[in-house]
Coordinates of C-alpha atoms in Angstrom, one line a residue:
M59 CA 88.1 92.4 133.8
S60 CA 86.5 95.8 134.5
E61 CA 88.1 96.0 138.0
N62 CA 91.6 96.2 136.4
P63 CA 92.9 99.0 134.3
K64 CA 92.6 98.4 130.6
I65 CA 95.8 97.5 128.6
R66 CA 97.0 100.6 126.9
F67 CA 98.1 100.2 123.4
G68 CA 100.5 102.3 121.3
I69 CA 100.6 101.9 117.4
I70 CA 103.9 102.2 115.8
G71 CA 103.4 103.2 112.3
C72 CA 100.4 104.6 110.5
A73 CA 99.9 102.0 107.8
N74 CA 96.5 101.4 106.3
I75 CA 95.9 98.3 108.4
A76 CA 96.5 100.4 111.5
R77 CA 93.1 102.1 111.0
K78 CA 91.4 98.6 111.4
V79 CA 93.4 97.7 114.5
A80 CA 93.0 101.1 116.1
R81 CA 89.3 100.6 115.8
A82 CA 89.6 97.1 117.3
I83 CA 91.7 98.3 120.2
N84 CA 88.8 100.6 121.2
L85 CA 86.2 97.9 120.5
A86 CA 87.8 95.3 122.7
P87 CA 86.5 95.6 126.2
N88 CA 89.9 95.3 128.0
S89 CA 92.1 97.7 125.9
T90 CA 92.3 101.3 125.0
L91 CA 94.3 103.2 122.4
Y92 CA 96.7 105.3 124.3
A93 CA 99.3 106.6 121.8
I94 CA 100.1 106.6 118.1
A95 CA 103.5 107.2 116.4
S96 CA 104.7 108.0 112.9
R97 CA 108.1 109.3 111.6
S98 CA 106.5 112.6 111.2
M99 CA 104.0 114.5 113.5
E100 CA 102.1 115.7 110.4
K101 CA 101.4 112.1 109.4
A102 CA 100.5 111.1 112.9
H103 CA 98.0 114.0 113.4
K104 CA 96.5 113.2 109.9
F105 CA 96.0 109.6 111.0
A106 CA 94.3 110.7 114.2
A107 CA 92.0 113.2 112.4
N108 CA 91.1 110.8 109.6
N109 CA 90.2 108.1 112.0
G110 CA 88.2 110.1 114.6
L111 CA 90.6 109.3 117.5
S112 CA 89.9 110.7 120.8
E113 CA 91.8 113.9 121.7
T114 CA 93.3 112.0 124.7
V115 CA 95.3 109.8 122.4
K116 CA 99.0 110.7 122.6
I117 CA 100.5 111.6 119.2
Y118 CA 104.2 111.1 118.7
G119 CA 106.5 112.0 115.9
S120 CA 108.9 109.1 116.5
Y121 CA 108.7 105.4 117.3
D122 CA 110.9 105.8 120.2
Q123 CA 108.7 108.1 122.0
V124 CA 106.0 105.4 122.2
L125 CA 108.4 102.7 123.5
D126 CA 109.7 105.2 126.1
D127 CA 106.3 106.2 127.4
P128 CA 105.8 104.2 130.7
C129 CA 102.1 104.3 130.3
V130 CA 102.1 102.2 127.2
D131 CA 101.6 98.5 128.0
A132 CA 101.6 96.9 124.5
V133 CA 102.4 98.0 121.0
Y134 CA 100.8 97.1 117.6
M135 CA 103.5 97.3 114.9
P136 CA 102.4 97.4 111.2
L137 CA 105.8 98.4 109.9
P138 CA 107.5 97.0 106.8
T139 CA 108.9 93.6 107.4
S140 CA 112.5 94.8 107.0
L141 CA 112.1 97.1 110.1
H142 CA 110.5 94.4 112.4
L143 CA 113.7 93.0 113.8
H144 CA 115.1 96.3 115.2
W145 CA 111.8 97.7 116.6
A146 CA 110.3 94.5 117.8
V147 CA 113.4 93.6 119.8
L148 CA 113.5 97.3 121.2
A149 CA 109.9 97.0 122.2
A150 CA 110.5 93.8 124.0
H151 CA 113.5 95.4 125.9
K152 CA 111.2 98.2 126.8
K153 CA 108.7 95.6 128.4
K154 CA 106.0 96.2 125.9
H155 CA 103.8 93.3 124.8
L156 CA 104.0 92.9 121.1
L157 CA 101.3 92.4 118.4
L158 CA 103.4 92.1 115.3
E159 CA 101.9 92.4 111.8
K160 CA 102.7 89.5 109.5
P161 CA 104.9 88.5 108.0
V162 CA 106.7 88.8 111.3
A163 CA 110.3 88.4 110.0
L164 CA 112.3 88.0 106.8
D165 CA 113.5 84.5 108.1
V166 CA 113.4 82.4 111.1
A167 CA 116.7 83.6 112.4
Q168 CA 115.3 87.1 112.7
L169 CA 112.1 85.8 114.4
D170 CA 114.2 83.8 116.8
H171 CA 115.9 87.1 117.9
I172 CA 112.5 88.7 118.4
L173 CA 111.0 85.7 120.3
E174 CA 114.1 85.4 122.6
A175 CA 113.8 89.2 123.4
C176 CA 110.1 88.7 124.3
E177 CA 110.8 85.6 126.3
S178 CA 113.8 87.2 128.3
N179 CA 111.7 90.3 129.1
G180 CA 108.5 88.5 130.1
V181 CA 106.3 90.0 127.4
Q182 CA 103.7 88.4 125.3
F183 CA 104.2 88.0 121.6
M184 CA 101.5 87.6 119.1
T185 CA 101.2 87.9 115.2
G186 CA 98.4 89.9 113.7
S187 CA 96.6 86.9 112.3
M188 CA 93.0 87.9 113.0
W189 CA 91.2 84.8 111.5
L190 CA 92.6 82.6 114.2
H191 CA 90.5 84.4 116.8
H192 CA 87.1 84.3 115.1
P193 CA 84.7 81.9 116.8
R194 CA 84.2 80.3 113.4
T195 CA 87.8 79.1 113.5
A196 CA 87.2 77.4 116.9
K197 CA 83.9 75.8 115.5
L198 CA 85.9 74.6 112.3
K199 CA 88.5 73.0 114.7
D200 CA 85.8 71.2 116.7
L201 CA 84.4 69.5 113.6
I202 CA 87.5 68.6 111.8
S203 CA 88.8 67.1 115.1
D204 CA 85.8 64.8 115.3
S205 CA 87.2 61.3 114.4
K206 CA 83.8 59.9 113.4
L207 CA 82.4 62.9 111.5
F208 CA 85.6 63.8 109.8
G209 CA 88.4 61.3 110.3
P210 CA 92.1 61.7 109.5
I211 CA 92.9 64.6 107.2
N212 CA 94.5 63.7 103.9
Y213 CA 94.3 66.9 101.7
I214 CA 94.3 70.7 102.5
H215 CA 94.1 73.4 100.0
S216 CA 94.3 77.2 100.6
S217 CA 94.4 80.2 98.4
S218 CA 94.9 83.9 99.1
T219 CA 94.9 86.1 96.0
G220 CA 94.1 89.7 95.0
P221 CA 94.2 91.8 91.8
G222 CA 97.0 94.1 92.2
T223 CA 96.5 97.4 90.3
K224 CA 99.3 99.0 88.3
E225 CA 99.9 101.5 91.2
F226 CA 100.1 98.6 93.6
L227 CA 102.5 96.5 91.6
E228 CA 104.8 99.5 91.0
N229 CA 104.7 101.4 94.3
N230 CA 103.4 99.3 97.2
I231 CA 105.8 98.3 99.9
R232 CA 104.9 94.6 99.4
V233 CA 106.7 94.6 96.1
K234 CA 109.8 96.5 97.2
P235 CA 112.8 94.4 98.0
D236 CA 114.1 96.8 100.5
L237 CA 110.8 96.9 102.5
D238 CA 109.0 93.7 102.1
A239 CA 111.3 91.4 100.1
L240 CA 109.0 88.4 100.6
G241 CA 106.2 89.8 98.4
A242 CA 103.2 87.6 98.0
L243 CA 104.9 84.8 99.9
G244 CA 105.0 86.9 103.1
D245 CA 101.9 88.9 102.7
L246 CA 99.5 86.2 101.5
G247 CA 101.5 83.0 101.9
W248 CA 101.7 83.6 105.7
Y249 CA 97.9 82.9 106.0
C250 CA 97.9 79.8 103.7
I251 CA 100.8 78.2 105.4
E252 CA 99.4 79.1 108.8
A253 CA 96.1 77.7 107.9
A254 CA 97.5 74.3 106.7
L255 CA 99.6 74.1 110.0
W256 CA 96.4 74.9 112.0
A257 CA 94.6 72.1 110.3
K258 CA 97.5 69.8 111.4
D259 CA 97.6 71.2 115.0
N260 CA 100.7 73.0 114.2
Q261 CA 102.7 69.9 113.3
L262 CA 105.6 70.7 110.9
P263 CA 105.6 69.0 107.6
T264 CA 108.4 66.9 106.2
T265 CA 108.8 68.3 102.7
V266 CA 108.0 71.6 100.9
T267 CA 108.1 72.1 97.2
A268 CA 107.4 75.2 95.1
L269 CA 105.8 74.6 91.8
P270 CA 107.4 76.1 88.6
D271 CA 104.7 78.8 88.2
V272 CA 106.5 81.4 90.1
T273 CA 106.1 85.0 88.9
K274 CA 108.5 87.8 90.1
N275 CA 108.8 91.4 89.3
S276 CA 111.9 93.1 87.9
A277 CA 113.3 93.5 91.4
G278 CA 113.0 89.8 92.1
V279 CA 110.1 90.1 94.5
I280 CA 107.5 87.1 94.4
L281 CA 104.2 88.2 93.0
S282 CA 102.6 84.7 92.5
F283 CA 103.5 81.2 93.5
T284 CA 102.1 77.8 94.3
A285 CA 103.6 75.2 96.6
S286 CA 102.8 71.7 98.0
I287 CA 103.4 70.7 101.6
Q288 CA 103.7 67.1 102.6
W289 CA 103.6 65.4 106.0
E290 CA 104.7 62.0 104.6
P291 CA 105.6 59.5 105.7
L292 CA 104.0 60.5 109.0
D293 CA 100.4 60.5 107.9
H294 CA 100.2 61.0 104.1
T295 CA 98.6 64.4 104.4
V296 CA 99.3 66.9 101.5
A297 CA 98.5 70.6 101.3
T298 CA 98.6 72.9 98.3
I299 CA 98.7 76.6 98.5
H300 CA 98.3 79.3 95.9
C301 CA 99.1 83.0 96.5
S302 CA 99.1 85.9 94.0
F303 CA 98.9 89.6 93.6
L304 CA 97.8 88.9 90.0
S305 CA 94.3 87.2 90.4
H306 CA 90.7 87.9 91.5
T307 CA 90.2 88.1 95.2
S308 CA 90.1 84.7 97.0
M309 CA 90.5 83.6 100.5
D310 CA 89.6 79.8 100.3
L311 CA 90.3 77.0 102.6
S312 CA 89.2 73.3 102.1
I313 CA 90.0 70.3 104.1
S314 CA 89.3 66.8 103.1
A315 CA 89.5 63.6 105.3
S316 CA 88.5 60.1 105.2
N317 CA 84.9 60.7 106.1
G318 CA 84.3 64.5 105.7
T319 CA 84.9 67.6 103.8
M320 CA 85.0 71.3 104.9
R321 CA 85.0 74.3 102.6
C322 CA 85.3 78.0 103.6
N323 CA 85.5 80.8 101.0
D324 CA 86.3 83.7 103.3
Y325 CA 88.4 82.4 106.1
I326 CA 90.9 85.3 106.2
I327 CA 88.3 88.1 106.2
P328 CA 84.7 87.1 106.6
Y329 CA 82.0 88.4 104.3
A330 CA 80.5 90.1 107.2
E331 CA 82.0 91.0 110.6
N332 CA 79.2 89.8 112.8
S333 CA 78.7 86.4 111.4
A334 CA 80.6 83.8 109.3
S335 CA 79.9 80.5 107.7
F336 CA 81.4 77.4 106.2
E337 CA 80.2 74.2 104.4
F338 CA 80.6 70.7 106.1
T339 CA 79.8 67.5 104.6
S340 CA 80.2 64.1 106.4
G341 CA 79.6 60.6 105.0
A342 CA 78.7 61.7 101.4
K343 CA 78.3 59.0 98.8
F344 CA 76.8 59.1 95.3
A345 CA 73.2 58.2 94.9
E346 CA 72.1 55.1 92.8
L347 CA 73.2 55.5 89.1
H348 CA 75.4 58.3 90.3
I349 CA 72.7 60.9 89.5
G350 CA 73.3 62.8 92.6
W351 CA 74.7 62.7 96.2
S352 CA 73.4 61.2 99.3
V353 CA 73.7 64.2 101.3
S354 CA 74.2 68.0 100.6
P355 CA 76.7 70.2 102.4
E356 CA 75.5 71.6 105.6
E357 CA 76.0 75.4 106.0
V358 CA 77.3 76.1 109.6
R359 CA 76.9 79.7 110.6
V360 CA 78.7 81.2 113.5
I361 CA 77.8 84.6 115.2
S362 CA 80.6 86.9 116.4
Q363 CA 79.8 89.4 119.1
L364 CA 83.0 91.4 118.1
P365 CA 85.0 91.6 115.0
Q366 CA 87.8 89.1 114.8
E367 CA 90.4 91.8 115.1
A368 CA 88.9 93.0 118.3
L369 CA 88.8 89.5 119.6
M370 CA 92.6 89.3 118.7
V371 CA 93.2 92.5 120.7
Q372 CA 91.1 91.1 123.5
E373 CA 93.1 87.9 123.7
L374 CA 96.5 89.7 123.8
S375 CA 95.2 92.1 126.5
R376 CA 93.9 89.2 128.6
L377 CA 97.3 87.5 128.4
A378 CA 99.1 90.9 129.1
E379 CA 96.7 91.4 132.2
G380 CA 97.5 88.0 133.5
I381 CA 101.2 88.8 133.3
R382 CA 100.7 92.1 135.0
E383 CA 98.2 91.1 137.7
F384 CA 99.2 87.6 138.5
G385 CA 102.8 87.2 137.3
Y386 CA 101.9 84.6 134.6
R387 CA 104.5 83.7 132.1
P388 CA 103.8 84.6 128.5
D389 CA 101.7 82.1 126.6
R390 CA 103.9 80.0 124.3
K391 CA 101.1 79.1 122.0
W392 CA 101.3 82.2 119.8
P393 CA 105.1 82.3 119.4
D394 CA 105.0 78.6 118.5
I395 CA 102.5 79.1 115.8
S396 CA 104.4 82.0 114.3
R397 CA 107.7 80.2 114.5
N398 CA 106.4 77.1 112.6
T399 CA 104.7 79.2 110.1
Q400 CA 108.0 81.1 109.4
L401 CA 109.9 77.8 109.2
V402 CA 107.6 76.6 106.4
L403 CA 107.6 80.0 104.7
D404 CA 111.4 79.9 104.7
A405 CA 111.2 76.4 103.1
V406 CA 109.0 77.6 100.3
K407 CA 111.4 80.4 99.6
K408 CA 114.4 78.2 99.6
S409 CA 112.6 75.8 97.2
I410 CA 111.8 78.7 94.9
D411 CA 115.5 80.0 95.1
L412 CA 116.6 76.4 94.3
G413 CA 114.5 76.3 91.1
C414 CA 111.6 74.5 92.7
K415 CA 113.3 71.6 94.2
P416 CA 112.0 69.8 97.2
V417 CA 113.1 71.2 100.7
S418 CA 113.1 68.9 103.8
L419 CA 112.3 70.3 107.3

């Protein structure tokens, strides 16, 4: 990897999450932060100063300048969702590999335009779902895929919640219909839907139903919701997800199967960036007289040499390098994960819009 030039990233938009990804780009061994852009030079310079960026990083006062820079290989785009279609398609046409913050689009029709642009221009697409790249996630997949230890999955539950402050609920872009119209469904629901699909090897469900506990703000943006996701009659798996800007912080994922249970309380952002754990139980039964259990949950701890966001950047850079050096085609895995997530997200929204009626996929 060191024999080849690092993948040079540009960041389009100086959102708060860009601070984390800027650090990740410089931590990954095969990438470097080359340029940042904001709609104003003042904001771009302030971002560079506040985050201790190298003086060699190019600073631009428009998004177009990053895309027009021939030295930029890939772009990270943490813009409001309403801006994704325009700038993501333009980035692909400029032959820039694309790391697009979630939610990636307002609906699957928009996402299809983005994916088609990436495919036709031979650039790699990836959503900024960092948790998928943590080594814990791979270990989880190994265990829940073990037919003897775990067995067929029958129930999945995931939550992603956070206590929105008065300032957040009034002014954050996630509650503004012209910026991020999907609200908690897009910002938090993306993770929960993605996790349920991940557990099912990205297999689309058959039916999605929102529960009638939906809370919206005065502009109609979703602040809190719950939904059920069913794979019946294929294999009788059911998932429930709950997402809210109105509850205490949670990032839970639990999966139950015929012979095992897995629980993880920090699956989106680990409690610590250098290690992460989960609980795994297999073959549990009640003790005699039901005064206890036959086994206790096993804590499985996984060490990570790099933060999950740096591993995400490293993976995109590896794929970009393969395209550049060996003429490989972009990896379809990541667009497929994103498209199925968007399809289910769209179904949840449709169910909410229909008064919580079931929606078939």
